[in-house]
Tab-separated table of C-alpha atoms and ligand atoms in Angstrom:
chain	number	residue	atom	x	y	z
S	1	MET	CA	-12.410	1.123	-30.683
S	2	TRP	CA	-15.213	0.015	-28.330
S	3	THR	CA	-18.961	-0.285	-28.642
S	4	LEU	CA	-21.264	-0.044	-25.650
S	5	VAL	CA	-24.103	-2.562	-26.058
S	6	LEU	CA	-27.324	-1.883	-24.148
S	7	ASN	CA	-30.412	-4.007	-23.652
S	8	CYS	CA	-32.958	-1.871	-21.816
S	9	GLY	CA	-35.991	-3.568	-20.279
S	10	SER	CA	-38.769	-1.967	-18.236
S	11	SER	CA	-36.895	-2.478	-14.972
S	12	SER	CA	-33.424	-3.532	-16.105
S	13	VAL	CA	-30.443	-2.559	-18.242
S	14	LYS	CA	-28.003	-5.204	-19.444
S	15	PHE	CA	-24.769	-3.694	-20.719
S	16	ALA	CA	-21.495	-4.827	-22.247
S	17	LEU	CA	-18.454	-3.039	-23.611
S	18	GLN	CA	-17.331	-4.932	-26.699
S	19	ASN	CA	-14.621	-4.671	-29.283
S	20	PRO	CA	-16.370	-5.578	-32.542
S	21	GLU	CA	-13.104	-6.401	-34.327
S	22	THR	CA	-11.354	-8.594	-31.779
S	23	GLY	CA	-14.439	-9.883	-29.957
S	24	GLU	CA	-12.861	-8.790	-26.678
S	25	GLY	CA	-15.162	-7.663	-23.835
S	26	ARG	CA	-13.952	-5.268	-21.122
S	27	LEU	CA	-16.940	-4.555	-18.916
S	28	SER	CA	-20.403	-5.986	-18.523
S	29	GLY	CA	-23.223	-5.932	-16.046
S	30	LEU	CA	-26.839	-5.699	-15.169
S	31	ALA	CA	-28.882	-2.959	-13.535
S	32	GLU	CA	-31.983	-4.490	-11.942
S	33	ARG	CA	-35.195	-3.523	-10.185
S	34	LEU	CA	-35.114	-0.052	-11.742
S	35	GLY	CA	-38.129	2.018	-10.740
S	36	SER	CA	-38.067	0.557	-7.230
S	37	GLY	CA	-36.271	1.536	-4.047
S	38	ALA	CA	-34.176	-1.650	-4.246
S	39	ALA	CA	-32.459	-0.903	-7.570
S	40	SER	CA	-28.846	-1.925	-7.969
S	41	VAL	CA	-26.258	-2.424	-10.671
S	42	ARG	CA	-23.842	-5.342	-10.807
S	43	VAL	CA	-20.655	-4.679	-12.712
S	44	ASP	CA	-18.213	-7.293	-13.974
S	45	ARG	CA	-14.844	-5.675	-14.723
S	46	GLY	CA	-13.543	-8.817	-16.387
S	47	GLY	CA	-13.342	-11.069	-13.356
S	48	GLU	CA	-13.709	-8.552	-10.532
S	49	ARG	CA	-17.352	-8.016	-9.553
S	50	VAL	CA	-18.858	-5.065	-7.722
S	51	THR	CA	-22.420	-4.044	-6.926
S	52	HIS	CA	-23.592	-0.453	-6.531
S	53	SER	CA	-26.994	0.484	-5.180
S	54	LEU	CA	-29.062	2.960	-7.189
S	55	PRO	CA	-31.141	4.903	-4.643
S	56	GLY	CA	-33.045	6.813	-7.362
S	57	GLY	CA	-33.674	3.631	-9.350
S	58	SER	CA	-33.599	5.471	-12.703
S	59	TYR	CA	-32.054	4.859	-16.125
S	60	PRO	CA	-29.918	8.080	-15.914
S	61	GLU	CA	-28.526	6.930	-12.591
S	62	ALA	CA	-27.645	3.515	-14.055
S	63	PHE	CA	-25.929	5.182	-17.035
S	64	GLY	CA	-24.054	7.426	-14.587
S	65	VAL	CA	-22.534	4.302	-13.011
S	66	ILE	CA	-21.587	2.937	-16.448
S	67	LEU	CA	-19.915	6.270	-17.316
S	68	ALA	CA	-17.961	6.227	-14.056
S	69	GLU	CA	-16.850	2.647	-14.779
S	70	LEU	CA	-15.697	3.672	-18.283
S	71	ASP	CA	-13.738	6.545	-16.718
S	72	ALA	CA	-12.175	4.242	-14.143
S	73	LEU	CA	-11.035	1.942	-16.951
S	74	GLY	CA	-9.748	4.959	-18.887
S	75	VAL	CA	-11.720	3.934	-21.980
S	76	ARG	CA	-14.482	6.536	-22.044
S	77	ASP	CA	-12.937	8.371	-25.008
S	78	ASP	CA	-12.426	5.105	-26.900
S	79	VAL	CA	-16.146	4.312	-27.047
S	80	ARG	CA	-17.249	4.979	-30.621
S	81	ALA	CA	-20.905	4.014	-30.598
S	82	VAL	CA	-23.814	2.683	-28.566
S	83	GLY	CA	-25.742	-0.344	-29.884
S	84	HIS	CA	-29.256	-0.959	-28.574
S	85	ARG	CA	-31.138	-4.216	-28.657
S	86	VAL	CA	-34.698	-3.493	-29.803
S	87	VAL	CA	-37.247	-6.290	-29.734
S	88	HIS	CA	-39.668	-5.455	-32.537
S	89	GLY	CA	-38.925	-3.744	-35.833
S	90	GLY	CA	-42.060	-4.982	-37.610
S	91	GLU	CA	-41.804	-5.019	-41.409
S	92	ARG	CA	-40.038	-1.648	-41.358
S	93	PHE	CA	-36.593	-2.916	-40.277
S	94	SER	CA	-34.729	-5.692	-42.054
S	95	ALA	CA	-31.368	-4.318	-40.877
S	96	PRO	CA	-29.975	-2.303	-37.961
S	97	ALA	CA	-30.544	1.456	-38.151
S	98	LEU	CA	-28.792	4.611	-36.987
S	99	VAL	CA	-31.095	6.192	-34.391
S	100	THR	CA	-32.720	9.348	-35.808
S	101	PRO	CA	-36.048	11.017	-34.956
S	102	GLU	CA	-37.615	9.095	-37.890
S	103	VAL	CA	-36.236	5.781	-36.663
S	104	LEU	CA	-37.559	6.485	-33.152
S	105	ASP	CA	-41.001	7.188	-34.665
S	106	ALA	CA	-40.839	3.906	-36.594
S	107	ILE	CA	-39.930	1.981	-33.414
S	108	ARG	CA	-42.836	3.726	-31.686
S	109	ALA	CA	-45.127	2.628	-34.517
S	110	CYS	CA	-44.175	-0.994	-33.670
S	111	VAL	CA	-45.304	-0.633	-30.023
S	112	PRO	CA	-48.656	-2.399	-30.650
S	113	LEU	CA	-46.644	-5.454	-31.792
S	114	ALA	CA	-44.502	-5.488	-28.622
S	115	PRO	CA	-46.415	-3.491	-26.002
S	116	LEU	CA	-44.150	-4.492	-23.134
S	117	HIS	CA	-40.742	-4.424	-24.794
S	118	ASN	CA	-40.634	-1.610	-27.342
S	119	PRO	CA	-41.653	1.182	-24.900
S	120	ALA	CA	-38.866	0.097	-22.529
S	121	ASN	CA	-36.368	-0.082	-25.413
S	122	LEU	CA	-37.425	3.442	-26.479
S	123	ALA	CA	-37.119	4.850	-22.974
S	124	GLY	CA	-33.671	3.289	-22.706
S	125	ILE	CA	-32.534	4.756	-26.033
S	126	GLU	CA	-33.723	8.234	-25.039
S	127	ALA	CA	-31.975	8.079	-21.664
S	128	ALA	CA	-28.806	6.709	-23.272
S	129	ARG	CA	-28.786	9.487	-25.886
S	130	ALA	CA	-28.919	12.001	-23.033
S	131	ALA	CA	-26.077	10.211	-21.216
S	132	PHE	CA	-23.927	9.755	-24.353
S	133	PRO	CA	-24.937	12.743	-26.528
S	134	ALA	CA	-21.780	12.811	-28.664
S	135	LEU	CA	-21.989	9.173	-29.795
S	136	PRO	CA	-23.948	7.600	-32.635
S	137	HIS	CA	-26.678	5.258	-31.376
S	138	VAL	CA	-27.765	2.250	-33.428
S	139	ALA	CA	-30.904	0.127	-33.027
S	140	VAL	CA	-30.430	-3.605	-33.661
S	141	PHE	CA	-33.707	-5.496	-33.986
S	142	ASP	CA	-34.533	-9.018	-32.766
S	143	THR	CA	-36.915	-9.406	-35.692
S	144	ALA	CA	-34.713	-8.027	-38.516
S	145	PHE	CA	-32.884	-11.257	-39.418
S	146	HIS	CA	-36.218	-12.962	-40.105
S	147	GLN	CA	-37.421	-10.351	-42.597
S	148	THR	CA	-35.985	-12.576	-45.351
S	149	MET	CA	-38.649	-15.246	-44.653
S	150	PRO	CA	-40.752	-15.930	-47.740
S	151	GLU	CA	-44.453	-15.177	-47.643
S	152	VAL	CA	-45.377	-18.888	-47.368
S	153	ALA	CA	-43.463	-18.967	-44.078
S	154	TYR	CA	-44.623	-15.680	-42.584
S	155	ARG	CA	-48.332	-15.636	-43.444
S	156	TYR	CA	-50.986	-17.143	-41.182
S	157	ALA	CA	-54.081	-18.679	-42.764
S	158	VAL	CA	-56.356	-15.971	-41.341
S	159	PRO	CA	-58.470	-13.275	-43.030
S	160	GLU	CA	-56.213	-11.204	-45.281
S	161	ALA	CA	-57.607	-7.987	-43.787
S	162	TRP	CA	-55.974	-8.843	-40.430
S	163	TYR	CA	-52.590	-8.814	-42.124
S	164	ALA	CA	-53.286	-5.685	-44.174
S	165	ALA	CA	-54.802	-3.649	-41.348
S	166	HIS	CA	-52.963	-4.930	-38.282
S	167	GLY	CA	-49.781	-6.616	-39.471
S	168	VAL	CA	-50.922	-10.055	-38.294
S	169	ARG	CA	-48.116	-12.274	-39.623
S	170	ARG	CA	-45.143	-14.195	-38.299
S	171	TYR	CA	-42.084	-12.027	-37.454
S	172	GLY	CA	-39.774	-14.227	-35.373
S	173	PHE	CA	-37.329	-13.181	-32.630
S	174	HIS	CA	-33.821	-14.013	-31.300
S	175	GLY	CA	-32.589	-12.954	-34.761
S	176	THR	CA	-29.249	-11.677	-33.477
S	177	SER	CA	-28.464	-15.012	-31.861
S	178	HIS	CA	-29.607	-17.146	-34.810
S	179	ALA	CA	-27.549	-15.002	-37.215
S	180	TYR	CA	-24.463	-15.152	-34.996
S	181	VAL	CA	-24.472	-18.909	-34.385
S	182	ALA	CA	-25.198	-19.656	-38.053
S	183	GLY	CA	-22.048	-17.711	-38.988
S	184	GLU	CA	-19.977	-19.441	-36.316
S	185	ALA	CA	-21.308	-22.890	-37.290
S	186	ALA	CA	-20.383	-22.336	-40.957
S	187	ARG	CA	-16.889	-21.322	-39.841
S	188	MET	CA	-16.575	-24.397	-37.602
S	189	LEU	CA	-17.718	-26.647	-40.466
S	190	GLY	CA	-15.189	-25.008	-42.790
S	191	ARG	CA	-17.950	-23.906	-45.159
S	192	ASP	CA	-19.075	-20.619	-46.687
S	193	LEU	CA	-22.153	-19.315	-44.881
S	194	GLY	CA	-23.675	-18.596	-48.303
S	195	ASP	CA	-23.489	-22.301	-49.219
S	196	VAL	CA	-24.817	-23.993	-46.085
S	197	ASN	CA	-28.310	-24.892	-44.939
S	198	LEU	CA	-28.617	-24.932	-41.171
S	199	ILE	CA	-31.245	-25.273	-38.481
S	200	THR	CA	-30.390	-23.257	-35.384
S	201	ALA	CA	-32.027	-23.978	-32.009
S	202	HIS	CA	-31.699	-21.134	-29.485
S	203	LEU	CA	-32.689	-22.716	-26.172
S	204	GLY	CA	-32.521	-20.300	-23.243
S	205	ASN	CA	-35.425	-19.115	-21.114
S	206	GLY	CA	-37.040	-18.210	-24.411
S	207	CYS	CA	-36.571	-20.823	-27.130
S	208	SER	CA	-36.842	-20.685	-30.911
S	209	VAL	CA	-35.749	-22.695	-33.931
S	210	THR	CA	-34.755	-21.145	-37.280
S	211	ALA	CA	-34.091	-22.533	-40.745
S	212	VAL	CA	-31.112	-20.605	-42.198
S	213	ARG	CA	-30.498	-21.069	-45.920
S	214	GLY	CA	-27.284	-19.515	-47.201
S	215	GLY	CA	-27.090	-17.187	-44.201
S	216	ARG	CA	-30.698	-15.995	-44.523
S	217	SER	CA	-33.589	-16.888	-42.239
S	218	VAL	CA	-36.248	-18.720	-44.260
S	219	ASP	CA	-38.481	-19.858	-41.380
S	220	THR	CA	-38.572	-19.588	-37.613
S	221	SER	CA	-40.731	-21.017	-34.846
S	222	MET	CA	-41.743	-17.767	-33.087
S	223	GLY	CA	-44.464	-15.759	-34.759
S	224	LEU	CA	-46.436	-12.554	-34.235
S	225	THR	CA	-45.241	-12.710	-30.627
S	226	PRO	CA	-42.499	-14.702	-28.858
S	227	LEU	CA	-45.207	-17.037	-27.489
S	228	GLU	CA	-45.455	-19.211	-30.612
S	229	GLY	CA	-43.376	-22.307	-31.253
S	230	VAL	CA	-41.491	-24.698	-28.993
S	231	VAL	CA	-41.878	-25.157	-25.224
S	232	MET	CA	-39.925	-22.516	-23.234
S	233	GLY	CA	-39.104	-21.799	-19.586
S	234	THR	CA	-42.446	-20.209	-18.690
S	235	ARG	CA	-44.027	-19.773	-22.163
S	236	SER	CA	-46.316	-22.478	-23.481
S	237	GLY	CA	-45.283	-22.345	-27.121
S	238	ASP	CA	-47.969	-23.586	-29.543
S	239	VAL	CA	-51.439	-24.232	-28.172
S	240	ASP	CA	-54.766	-24.671	-29.920
S	241	PRO	CA	-56.040	-21.239	-31.053
S	242	GLY	CA	-59.402	-22.336	-29.626
S	243	LEU	CA	-57.942	-22.440	-26.113
S	244	HIS	CA	-58.779	-18.833	-25.197
S	245	ASP	CA	-62.474	-19.208	-25.968
S	246	PHE	CA	-62.628	-22.564	-24.189
S	247	LEU	CA	-60.958	-21.271	-21.005
S	248	ALA	CA	-62.983	-18.058	-20.999
S	249	ARG	CA	-66.184	-20.132	-20.986
S	250	GLN	CA	-65.072	-22.972	-18.731
S	251	ALA	CA	-62.915	-21.150	-16.190
S	252	GLY	CA	-64.233	-17.585	-16.525
S	253	LEU	CA	-60.738	-16.264	-17.243
S	254	SER	CA	-60.228	-12.978	-19.101
S	255	LEU	CA	-58.095	-12.662	-22.247
S	256	GLY	CA	-55.452	-10.862	-20.207
S	257	GLU	CA	-55.362	-13.583	-17.560
S	258	ILE	CA	-55.029	-16.349	-20.150
S	259	THR	CA	-52.291	-14.501	-22.046
S	260	ALA	CA	-50.372	-13.797	-18.823
S	261	ALA	CA	-50.603	-17.469	-17.783
S	262	LEU	CA	-49.433	-18.681	-21.215
S	263	ASN	CA	-46.420	-16.353	-20.948
S	264	LYS	CA	-45.516	-16.683	-17.281
S	265	GLU	CA	-47.020	-19.897	-15.920
S	266	GLY	CA	-46.696	-22.259	-18.871
S	267	GLY	CA	-43.765	-24.068	-20.465
S	268	LEU	CA	-41.391	-26.084	-18.291
S	269	LEU	CA	-42.766	-24.377	-15.177
S	270	GLY	CA	-46.377	-25.167	-16.000
S	271	LEU	CA	-45.768	-28.775	-16.963
S	272	SER	CA	-43.498	-29.597	-14.015
S	273	GLY	CA	-45.281	-27.539	-11.368
S	274	LEU	CA	-41.742	-27.029	-10.066
S	275	THR	CA	-39.482	-24.597	-11.917
S	276	ASN	CA	-38.664	-23.069	-15.310
S	277	ASP	CA	-34.975	-23.946	-14.864
S	278	MET	CA	-33.820	-26.892	-17.013
S	279	ARG	CA	-30.851	-27.752	-14.814
S	280	GLU	CA	-33.095	-28.062	-11.727
S	281	LEU	CA	-35.601	-30.099	-13.751
S	282	GLU	CA	-32.912	-32.545	-14.837
S	283	GLU	CA	-31.818	-32.971	-11.228
S	284	ALA	CA	-35.424	-33.421	-10.023
S	285	SER	CA	-36.153	-35.855	-12.848
S	286	ALA	CA	-33.128	-37.942	-11.852
S	287	ARG	CA	-34.570	-38.076	-8.315
S	288	GLY	CA	-37.838	-39.413	-9.744
S	289	HIS	CA	-39.994	-36.255	-9.861
S	290	VAL	CA	-42.756	-37.200	-12.319
S	291	GLY	CA	-43.672	-33.645	-13.379
S	292	ALA	CA	-40.043	-32.742	-14.007
S	293	ARG	CA	-39.575	-35.800	-16.223
S	294	LEU	CA	-42.736	-34.998	-18.195
S	295	ALA	CA	-41.659	-31.355	-18.671
S	296	VAL	CA	-38.267	-32.381	-20.066
S	297	ASP	CA	-39.828	-35.061	-22.294
S	298	VAL	CA	-42.436	-32.686	-23.762
S	299	PHE	CA	-39.736	-30.018	-24.262
S	300	VAL	CA	-37.542	-32.466	-26.190
S	301	TYR	CA	-40.378	-34.002	-28.206
S	302	ARG	CA	-41.756	-30.671	-29.376
S	303	LEU	CA	-38.270	-29.380	-30.113
S	304	ALA	CA	-37.499	-32.416	-32.291
S	305	ARG	CA	-40.873	-32.096	-34.026
S	306	THR	CA	-40.168	-28.437	-34.797
S	307	VAL	CA	-36.652	-29.167	-36.100
S	308	ALA	CA	-38.036	-31.890	-38.367
S	309	GLY	CA	-40.743	-29.497	-39.577
S	310	MET	CA	-38.142	-26.841	-40.404
S	311	THR	CA	-36.539	-29.189	-42.931
S	312	ALA	CA	-39.484	-28.330	-45.227
S	313	ALA	CA	-37.842	-24.905	-45.660
S	314	LEU	CA	-34.510	-26.386	-46.856
S	315	GLU	CA	-33.559	-28.618	-49.758
S	316	ARG	CA	-30.690	-30.103	-47.736
S	317	LEU	CA	-29.612	-30.040	-44.100
S	318	ASP	CA	-25.905	-29.356	-43.525
S	319	GLY	CA	-26.023	-28.909	-39.768
S	320	LEU	CA	-28.149	-28.546	-36.638
S	321	VAL	CA	-26.927	-25.973	-34.128
S	322	PHE	CA	-27.665	-25.945	-30.383
S	323	THR	CA	-27.177	-22.692	-28.469
S	324	GLY	CA	-28.503	-20.729	-25.446
S	325	GLY	CA	-28.171	-21.849	-21.823
S	326	ILE	CA	-29.887	-25.203	-22.423
S	327	GLY	CA	-28.406	-25.800	-25.882
S	328	GLU	CA	-24.881	-25.002	-24.672
S	329	ASN	CA	-25.036	-26.981	-21.426
S	330	SER	CA	-27.580	-29.770	-21.429
S	331	ALA	CA	-25.953	-32.805	-23.036
S	332	SER	CA	-29.016	-34.878	-22.125
S	333	VAL	CA	-31.516	-32.579	-23.883
S	334	ARG	CA	-29.281	-32.598	-26.983
S	335	ALA	CA	-28.867	-36.398	-26.949
S	336	ALA	CA	-32.600	-36.973	-26.473
S	337	THR	CA	-33.442	-34.513	-29.262
S	338	LEU	CA	-30.994	-36.153	-31.681
S	339	ALA	CA	-32.414	-39.595	-30.778
S	340	ARG	CA	-35.880	-38.313	-31.741
S	341	LEU	CA	-34.383	-37.119	-35.049
S	342	ALA	CA	-32.908	-40.504	-36.026
S	343	VAL	CA	-35.170	-40.463	-39.097
S	344	LEU	CA	-32.965	-37.614	-40.426
S	345	GLY	CA	-29.858	-39.749	-39.859
S	346	PHE	CA	-28.650	-38.080	-36.646
S	347	ARG	CA	-26.457	-40.165	-34.352
S	348	VAL	CA	-24.888	-38.596	-31.285
S	349	ASP	CA	-21.230	-39.055	-30.330
S	350	GLU	CA	-21.723	-39.509	-26.568
S	351	GLU	CA	-18.209	-38.412	-25.618
S	352	ALA	CA	-18.127	-35.350	-27.821
S	353	ASN	CA	-21.600	-34.424	-26.574
S	354	ALA	CA	-20.590	-34.791	-22.917
S	355	ARG	CA	-17.524	-32.576	-23.524
S	356	ALA	CA	-19.509	-29.728	-25.135
S	357	VAL	CA	-20.634	-27.933	-21.962
S	358	ARG	CA	-19.683	-24.748	-20.072
S	359	GLY	CA	-18.345	-22.833	-23.046
S	360	GLN	CA	-16.907	-25.758	-25.019
S	361	SER	CA	-18.269	-25.778	-28.555
S	362	GLY	CA	-17.953	-28.350	-31.327
S	363	VAL	CA	-19.519	-31.129	-33.365
S	364	ILE	CA	-21.385	-33.673	-31.191
S	365	THR	CA	-22.432	-36.270	-33.777
S	366	ALA	CA	-20.822	-39.544	-34.895
S	367	GLN	CA	-19.162	-40.237	-38.271
S	368	GLY	CA	-21.782	-40.621	-40.990
S	369	SER	CA	-24.395	-38.527	-39.162
S	370	PRO	CA	-25.316	-35.077	-40.425
S	371	PRO	CA	-23.385	-32.736	-38.120
S	372	ALA	CA	-25.019	-31.327	-35.002
S	373	LEU	CA	-22.951	-28.655	-33.267
S	374	VAL	CA	-22.866	-26.772	-30.017
S	375	VAL	CA	-22.105	-23.092	-30.627
S	376	ASN	CA	-21.883	-20.496	-27.855
S	377	THR	CA	-24.037	-17.537	-28.704
S	378	ASN	CA	-22.787	-13.983	-28.194
S	379	GLU	CA	-25.573	-11.519	-28.845
S	380	GLU	CA	-23.589	-8.625	-27.374
S	381	LEU	CA	-20.718	-9.152	-29.801
S	382	MET	CA	-23.126	-9.486	-32.723
S	383	ILE	CA	-24.884	-6.231	-31.742
S	384	ALA	CA	-21.467	-4.524	-31.441
S	385	ARG	CA	-20.506	-5.735	-34.938
S	386	GLU	CA	-23.811	-4.651	-36.459
S	387	THR	CA	-23.499	-1.278	-34.714
S	388	ALA	CA	-19.946	-0.729	-35.958
S	389	GLY	CA	-21.055	-1.683	-39.476
S	390	VAL	CA	-23.836	0.915	-39.461
S	391	VAL	CA	-21.536	3.623	-38.096
S	392	GLU	CA	-18.851	2.863	-40.721
S	393	ARG	CA	-21.389	2.965	-43.546
S	394	GLY	CA	-22.791	6.156	-42.012
S	395	ALA	CA	-26.417	5.023	-42.367
U	1	LIG	P1	-31.764	-16.348	-21.096
U	1	LIG	O1	-32.672	-16.742	-22.222
U	1	LIG	O2	-32.499	-15.742	-19.926
U	1	LIG	O3	-30.528	-15.625	-21.511
U	1	LIG	P2	-30.015	-18.645	-20.768
U	1	LIG	O4	-29.633	-18.661	-22.208
U	1	LIG	O5	-28.996	-18.335	-19.747
U	1	LIG	O6	-31.297	-17.754	-20.488
U	1	LIG	O7	-30.621	-20.104	-20.452
U	1	LIG	C1	-31.168	-20.408	-19.206
U	1	LIG	C2	-31.510	-21.895	-19.191
U	1	LIG	O8	-30.310	-22.652	-19.394
U	1	LIG	C3	-32.120	-22.354	-17.888
U	1	LIG	O9	-33.212	-23.229	-18.133
U	1	LIG	C4	-30.971	-23.112	-17.248
U	1	LIG	O10	-31.403	-24.115	-16.367
U	1	LIG	C5	-30.331	-23.721	-18.474
U	1	LIG	N1	-29.001	-24.244	-18.130
U	1	LIG	C6	-27.889	-23.564	-17.789
U	1	LIG	N2	-26.896	-24.426	-17.446
U	1	LIG	C7	-27.408	-25.674	-17.561
U	1	LIG	C8	-26.897	-26.997	-17.356
U	1	LIG	N3	-25.649	-27.202	-16.939
U	1	LIG	N4	-27.707	-28.041	-17.595
U	1	LIG	C9	-28.981	-27.859	-17.998
U	1	LIG	N5	-29.517	-26.644	-18.212
U	1	LIG	C10	-28.750	-25.575	-18.006
């Protein structure tokens, strides 16, 4: 019983074959540079890696390679469903949905909220339905987990008409990852998810922090778009809302230019002038690179400030979870963040923290401290589970 998990971007398809019951993965890979003459697909057959070129550079061609790989493994007939990652489900989707013409229309209606991502997700779903016509397809939304946020958390203090007419509110993203690691953290703490209050920090190229009360998201740092919140690889996170007007007047930049720079030239890259990659920044900082040190320090400070702010959404804090490439691997970012959070009682266990890298999870705080944990995220497995759940319920 396998689920094929697809994450279709405008020029890429990330795929994974997952068993939602056992958590086993058989096949994964990434098709890149679709739409260009240099398109290729990298396949990981569970250790053995191969790369095929895709001369046509199209989605159907990429799916053709995936089908051939499923045949080669002899598992094509054991695939029961296809689960699609979809970025924005607006207020319409608080749960994953079986793909129907109505659901496709509703995803299309969310395009203004995610003009880059949702069209690519839609194109991917349509191509995948053509490639796998006999299978049920399920859309799993990045925003859905956060639909439980109360109004005080999701409303901006802006004219009400903007919300009513245009849906200007906070939605949040990375929901699949926050939901998954909250469940795993509860299990690792030996607690019922319904009884624990957690703060989860997903720190990859994109970064967000979520307050999870009893398994439900009650606040998150990303907002209308994934630009809000903490410092990220190339995204600025929070800036003064007056910045656009100021830069338009002072530097003659257009709205589009400012938005592109905040998304692609800000964050760790912008601050350091060097790279968006945390590992490289830590190495450069150790060699004395001033910009790299500043980038890491601002990243940590704003992260700690956001975590502390999230406690306003909880009556108690039972655990702080680090995940994503940085959260799972950077012992120094975790230690520095916990040091900034000493006011909440956090005290790192240096040895446990140093051990929790490269796939090792666990509690990284000393006796007497509220627990902080490293949990490895697995969005593909979570999407496979959600997909299987929808198919079993038949809705
Ligand atoms: P994405 O959001 O694209 O999935 P990842 O979750 O893989 O990204 O996170 C990428 C980030 O994780 C990069 O900034 C990378 O430098 C960082 N990272 C990975 N390994 C380490 C490490 N050993 N030390 C510090 N940072 C690391």
